[in-house]
Structures are given as C-alpha cells and as structure tokens.
Short mmCIF file of C-alpha atoms in Angstrom, two decimals:
data_model
loop_
_atom_site.label_atom_id
_atom_site.label_comp_id
_atom_site.label_asym_id
_atom_site.label_seq_id
_atom_site.Cartn_x
_atom_site.Cartn_y
_atom_site.Cartn_z
CA UNK A 1 14.21 71.61 94.53
CA UNK A 2 16.77 73.10 96.91
CA UNK A 3 20.23 73.71 95.47
CA UNK A 4 22.98 71.84 97.33
CA UNK A 5 25.71 73.95 98.84
CA UNK A 6 29.29 73.41 97.75
CA UNK A 7 31.20 72.03 100.79
CA UNK A 8 34.20 74.24 99.93
CA UNK A 9 32.00 77.37 99.87
CA UNK A 10 30.48 76.37 103.22
CA UNK A 11 33.97 75.91 104.72
CA UNK A 12 35.15 79.29 103.40
CA UNK A 13 32.01 80.95 104.74
CA UNK A 14 32.54 79.37 108.14
CA UNK A 15 36.11 80.66 108.30
CA UNK A 16 34.97 84.15 107.27
CA UNK A 17 32.36 84.12 110.03
CA UNK A 18 34.91 82.87 112.60
CA UNK A 19 37.42 85.55 111.61
CA UNK A 20 34.72 88.25 111.73
CA UNK A 21 33.45 87.14 115.12
CA UNK A 22 36.94 86.78 116.57
CA UNK A 23 37.51 90.46 115.69
CA UNK A 24 34.19 91.48 117.25
CA UNK A 25 32.86 92.75 113.92
CA UNK A 26 29.23 92.77 112.86
CA UNK A 27 28.20 91.83 109.33
CA UNK A 28 27.53 95.51 108.71
CA UNK A 29 30.99 96.58 109.89
CA UNK A 30 32.72 93.97 107.75
CA UNK A 31 30.55 94.83 104.76
CA UNK A 32 31.52 98.48 105.03
CA UNK A 33 35.23 97.65 105.41
CA UNK A 34 35.12 95.22 102.46
CA UNK A 35 32.98 97.54 100.30
CA UNK A 36 30.07 95.12 99.88
CA UNK A 37 26.62 94.52 101.39
CA UNK A 38 25.80 92.75 104.63
CA UNK A 39 23.19 90.68 102.78
CA UNK A 40 25.86 89.42 100.37
CA UNK A 41 28.23 88.62 103.26
CA UNK A 42 25.48 86.74 105.06
CA UNK A 43 25.02 84.55 101.98
CA UNK A 44 28.81 84.05 101.74
CA UNK A 45 29.03 83.01 105.40
CA UNK A 46 26.26 80.45 104.83
CA UNK A 47 28.00 79.05 101.76
CA UNK A 48 25.10 80.13 99.55
CA UNK A 49 27.06 82.52 97.34
CA UNK A 50 30.46 82.80 95.66
CA UNK A 51 32.47 85.98 95.18
CA UNK A 52 34.86 87.54 92.72
CA UNK A 53 38.57 87.57 93.44
CA UNK A 54 38.38 91.33 93.95
CA UNK A 55 35.74 90.97 96.66
CA UNK A 56 37.65 88.06 98.16
CA UNK A 57 40.80 90.18 98.40
CA UNK A 58 38.92 93.07 100.00
CA UNK A 59 37.37 90.69 102.50
CA UNK A 60 40.72 89.16 103.48
CA UNK A 61 42.21 92.65 103.94
CA UNK A 62 39.25 93.83 106.01
CA UNK A 63 39.53 90.75 108.23
CA UNK A 64 43.34 90.99 108.39
CA UNK A 65 43.73 87.32 107.48
CA UNK A 66 45.51 85.59 104.65
CA UNK A 67 43.70 84.26 101.63
CA UNK A 68 45.22 80.85 102.48
CA UNK A 69 43.39 80.89 105.79
CA UNK A 70 40.06 81.78 104.18
CA UNK A 71 40.43 79.23 101.39
CA UNK A 72 42.17 76.33 103.10
CA UNK A 73 42.01 76.97 106.83
CA UNK A 74 45.76 77.39 107.12
CA UNK A 75 47.92 80.43 107.46
CA UNK A 76 51.50 81.32 106.81
CA UNK A 77 52.00 81.34 110.58
CA UNK A 78 51.98 77.56 110.62
CA UNK A 79 48.22 77.20 111.01
CA UNK A 80 48.20 78.85 114.45
CA UNK A 81 45.80 81.61 113.44
CA UNK A 82 43.40 79.21 111.74
CA UNK A 83 43.51 76.74 114.60
CA UNK A 84 42.91 79.49 117.15
CA UNK A 85 39.97 80.88 115.16
CA UNK A 86 38.37 77.46 114.81
CA UNK A 87 38.92 76.71 118.50
CA UNK A 88 37.48 80.05 119.61
CA UNK A 89 34.57 79.69 117.21
CA UNK A 90 33.47 76.56 119.04
CA UNK A 91 33.36 78.28 122.43
CA UNK A 92 30.49 80.08 124.09
CA UNK A 93 30.78 83.86 124.54
CA UNK A 94 31.63 83.37 128.22
CA UNK A 95 34.34 80.83 127.39
CA UNK A 96 35.79 83.18 124.74
CA UNK A 97 35.94 85.97 127.31
CA UNK A 98 37.76 83.66 129.73
CA UNK A 99 40.29 82.73 127.04
CA UNK A 100 40.76 86.41 126.19
CA UNK A 101 41.54 87.19 129.84
CA UNK A 102 44.11 84.36 129.95
CA UNK A 103 45.76 85.71 126.79
CA UNK A 104 45.87 89.27 128.20
CA UNK A 105 47.41 87.96 131.44
CA UNK A 106 49.93 85.88 129.50
CA UNK A 107 50.91 88.91 127.42
CA UNK A 108 51.58 90.82 130.63
CA UNK A 109 53.83 88.03 131.92
CA UNK A 110 55.70 87.85 128.61
CA UNK A 111 56.15 91.63 128.52
CA UNK A 112 57.53 91.57 132.09
CA UNK A 113 60.01 88.84 131.17
CA UNK A 114 61.21 90.55 127.98
CA UNK A 115 64.55 92.36 128.28
CA UNK A 116 64.17 96.14 128.11
CA UNK A 117 66.31 96.52 124.98
CA UNK A 118 64.06 94.30 122.82
#
C-alpha cells in the first residue's frame, strides 16, 4: 500500500523546487550548497521526505529565501517573493525568459530615473 504524502510536505517541496529553479540551480548545485544529497532533495521536492531543522536552515540559506516562504509561502517582503516564485513556476521556460527580459529592462529604466546621489 502506497503511503500518502502530507499536503504540507508537498507544498514545502514545491516551494523549494520553485525557488531552486528561479535561481537556475540544479538539484546537484543546491545539494552541494546545502550540504546534503541530490537524492534527498529530490525526495523533499516531491513531498516524500521530511528534514531536520538544521537541514531546513541550510536549505533556506542556500536558496536565499526565508523559512517563512518555504513553510508558508509568504515572505517578510509582503509575500512578493513567494507570489513571484509561484507565478514564474507556472510559466514555460520561454515565458520565464520573456519575463526576465522585461524585469531587466524595467531595472534599467528605474536606474535611469534614480537621482545620482541615491
């Protein structure tokens, strides 16, 4: 009989995968940065495994996200990071590239508008 996955573990795994993908990291790269194995991370991302708080902390640091985002899908930045990650995670690679180009162009406009003394 197949063990049912905990919906909370599946949600955490999904957010870990979205954060990893949004940073262009492979499972192997994240595993190395978080001092764990890619096999273990794969199970985490699928919601098939739980982790210790120590591993959880290392993972959040390696991904440069808050533990609130990984656990609850919200961040101290008013949910903007979590919302962006979930939105981008639903896009195709081509659509993500298009969004990235828009963001780069927007940053250029904002930089040009910013006073020089800021």
